[in-house]
Amino acid sequence: MELTLPQLLTILGMAAATYSTRIIAYLLLRGRDFSPDVKKLFELVPCCVMVSVVAPSFMTTSIPDLGGLAAALLVAARKNLLMSVASAVGVDALLTHLL
């Protein structure tokens, strides 16, 4: 597969857009003192994003997707977010391959 100039520019543009939102947020928020409630909210944001990504899986009838969702819920109850995502992807891939 050969990478064309438009594809490369698209990838670089998406990377710049993603990175710029993080840099701008950092520049605007650095040095500010936040209340404990706001700090807790910032800690919960990654979990909220993951829920918004995973929530549509509750409405599927796909066996591999439901298996991955079940794995994510089981692992999330005992382990961290990374292990939960890894187990969901692994179970989904395995079931997709087997079925």
mmCIF file of C-alpha atoms in Angstrom:
data_model
loop_
_atom_site.group_PDB
_atom_site.id
_atom_site.type_symbol
_atom_site.label_atom_id
_atom_site.label_comp_id
_atom_site.label_asym_id
_atom_site.label_seq_id
_atom_site.Cartn_x
_atom_site.Cartn_y
_atom_site.Cartn_z
ATOM 1 C CA MET A 1 0.000 0.000 0.000
ATOM 2 C CA GLU A 2 1.375 3.354 -1.004
ATOM 3 C CA LEU A 3 0.737 6.542 0.964
ATOM 4 C CA THR A 4 -0.354 9.407 -1.283
ATOM 5 C CA LEU A 5 0.122 13.100 -0.571
ATOM 6 C CA PRO A 6 -3.597 13.726 0.150
ATOM 7 C CA GLN A 7 -3.618 10.803 2.589
ATOM 8 C CA LEU A 8 -0.499 12.077 4.334
ATOM 9 C CA LEU A 9 -1.939 15.597 4.572
ATOM 10 C CA THR A 10 -5.161 14.211 5.990
ATOM 11 C CA ILE A 11 -3.307 12.238 8.657
ATOM 12 C CA LEU A 12 -1.161 15.233 9.572
ATOM 13 C CA GLY A 13 -4.227 17.499 9.676
ATOM 14 C CA MET A 14 -6.090 15.144 11.991
ATOM 15 C CA ALA A 15 -3.034 14.839 14.234
ATOM 16 C CA ALA A 16 -2.691 18.641 14.361
ATOM 17 C CA ALA A 17 -6.389 19.053 15.196
ATOM 18 C CA THR A 18 -6.212 16.463 17.980
ATOM 19 C CA TYR A 19 -2.977 17.770 19.428
ATOM 20 C CA SER A 20 -4.025 21.433 19.224
ATOM 21 C CA THR A 21 -7.095 20.849 21.396
ATOM 22 C CA ARG A 22 -4.884 19.363 24.088
ATOM 23 C CA ILE A 23 -2.294 22.126 23.874
ATOM 24 C CA ILE A 24 -4.908 24.888 23.901
ATOM 25 C CA ALA A 25 -6.631 23.370 26.923
ATOM 26 C CA TYR A 26 -3.297 23.056 28.710
ATOM 27 C CA LEU A 27 -2.336 26.645 27.936
ATOM 28 C CA LEU A 28 -5.699 27.979 29.102
ATOM 29 C CA LEU A 29 -5.843 25.909 32.301
ATOM 30 C CA ARG A 30 -2.212 25.803 33.473
ATOM 31 C CA GLY A 31 -1.430 27.526 36.720
ATOM 32 C CA ARG A 32 -5.059 27.708 37.802
ATOM 33 C CA ASP A 33 -6.236 26.398 41.128
ATOM 34 C CA PHE A 34 -9.302 24.181 40.903
ATOM 35 C CA SER A 35 -11.655 23.058 43.620
ATOM 36 C CA PRO A 36 -11.610 19.385 44.637
ATOM 37 C CA ASP A 37 -14.928 18.879 42.827
ATOM 38 C CA VAL A 38 -13.535 20.193 39.546
ATOM 39 C CA LYS A 39 -10.388 18.070 39.946
ATOM 40 C CA LYS A 40 -12.579 14.993 40.463
ATOM 41 C CA LEU A 41 -14.554 15.905 37.337
ATOM 42 C CA PHE A 42 -11.322 16.101 35.311
ATOM 43 C CA GLU A 43 -10.378 12.638 36.583
ATOM 44 C CA LEU A 44 -13.736 11.220 35.472
ATOM 45 C CA VAL A 45 -13.687 12.652 31.940
ATOM 46 C CA PRO A 46 -11.803 9.692 30.381
ATOM 47 C CA CYS A 47 -14.371 7.286 31.850
ATOM 48 C CA CYS A 48 -17.230 9.383 30.489
ATOM 49 C CA VAL A 49 -15.683 9.314 27.027
ATOM 50 C CA MET A 50 -15.271 5.531 27.207
ATOM 51 C CA VAL A 51 -18.914 5.125 28.223
ATOM 52 C CA SER A 52 -20.024 7.208 25.247
ATOM 53 C CA VAL A 53 -17.987 4.954 22.964
ATOM 54 C CA VAL A 54 -19.143 1.699 24.554
ATOM 55 C CA ALA A 55 -22.804 2.579 25.191
ATOM 56 C CA PRO A 56 -23.993 1.887 21.615
ATOM 57 C CA SER A 57 -22.799 -1.702 22.070
ATOM 58 C CA PHE A 58 -25.678 -2.237 24.497
ATOM 59 C CA MET A 59 -28.069 -1.876 21.544
ATOM 60 C CA THR A 60 -26.466 -4.480 19.285
ATOM 61 C CA THR A 61 -27.436 -8.040 18.516
ATOM 62 C CA SER A 62 -23.916 -8.979 17.370
ATOM 63 C CA ILE A 63 -22.620 -11.877 19.471
ATOM 64 C CA PRO A 64 -18.944 -10.765 19.275
ATOM 65 C CA ASP A 65 -19.849 -7.209 20.315
ATOM 66 C CA LEU A 66 -21.983 -8.433 23.198
ATOM 67 C CA GLY A 67 -19.173 -10.774 24.286
ATOM 68 C CA GLY A 68 -16.698 -7.910 24.221
ATOM 69 C CA LEU A 69 -19.097 -5.755 26.204
ATOM 70 C CA ALA A 70 -19.542 -8.489 28.805
ATOM 71 C CA ALA A 71 -15.779 -8.904 29.084
ATOM 72 C CA ALA A 72 -15.322 -5.156 29.515
ATOM 73 C CA LEU A 73 -17.917 -5.009 32.281
ATOM 74 C CA LEU A 74 -16.470 -7.994 34.125
ATOM 75 C CA VAL A 75 -12.887 -6.761 33.965
ATOM 76 C CA ALA A 76 -13.841 -3.151 34.777
ATOM 77 C CA ALA A 77 -15.290 -4.308 38.081
ATOM 78 C CA ARG A 78 -11.878 -5.578 39.225
ATOM 79 C CA LYS A 79 -9.147 -4.034 37.063
ATOM 80 C CA ASN A 80 -8.268 -0.716 35.470
ATOM 81 C CA LEU A 81 -9.608 0.885 32.309
ATOM 82 C CA LEU A 82 -6.761 -0.307 30.099
ATOM 83 C CA MET A 83 -7.315 -3.955 31.039
ATOM 84 C CA SER A 84 -11.032 -3.544 30.471
ATOM 85 C CA VAL A 85 -10.530 -2.186 26.952
ATOM 86 C CA ALA A 86 -7.900 -4.802 26.112
ATOM 87 C CA SER A 87 -10.131 -7.654 27.253
ATOM 88 C CA ALA A 88 -13.115 -6.299 25.330
ATOM 89 C CA VAL A 89 -11.111 -6.003 22.124
ATOM 90 C CA GLY A 90 -9.582 -9.446 22.615
ATOM 91 C CA VAL A 91 -12.898 -11.196 23.262
ATOM 92 C CA ASP A 92 -14.571 -9.361 20.377
ATOM 93 C CA ALA A 93 -11.754 -10.322 18.000
ATOM 94 C CA LEU A 94 -11.764 -13.938 19.160
ATOM 95 C CA LEU A 95 -15.532 -14.292 18.804
ATOM 96 C CA THR A 96 -15.461 -12.595 15.406
ATOM 97 C CA HIS A 97 -12.820 -15.066 14.268
ATOM 98 C CA LEU A 98 -14.640 -18.104 15.669
ATOM 99 C CA LEU A 99 -18.107 -17.149 14.511
#
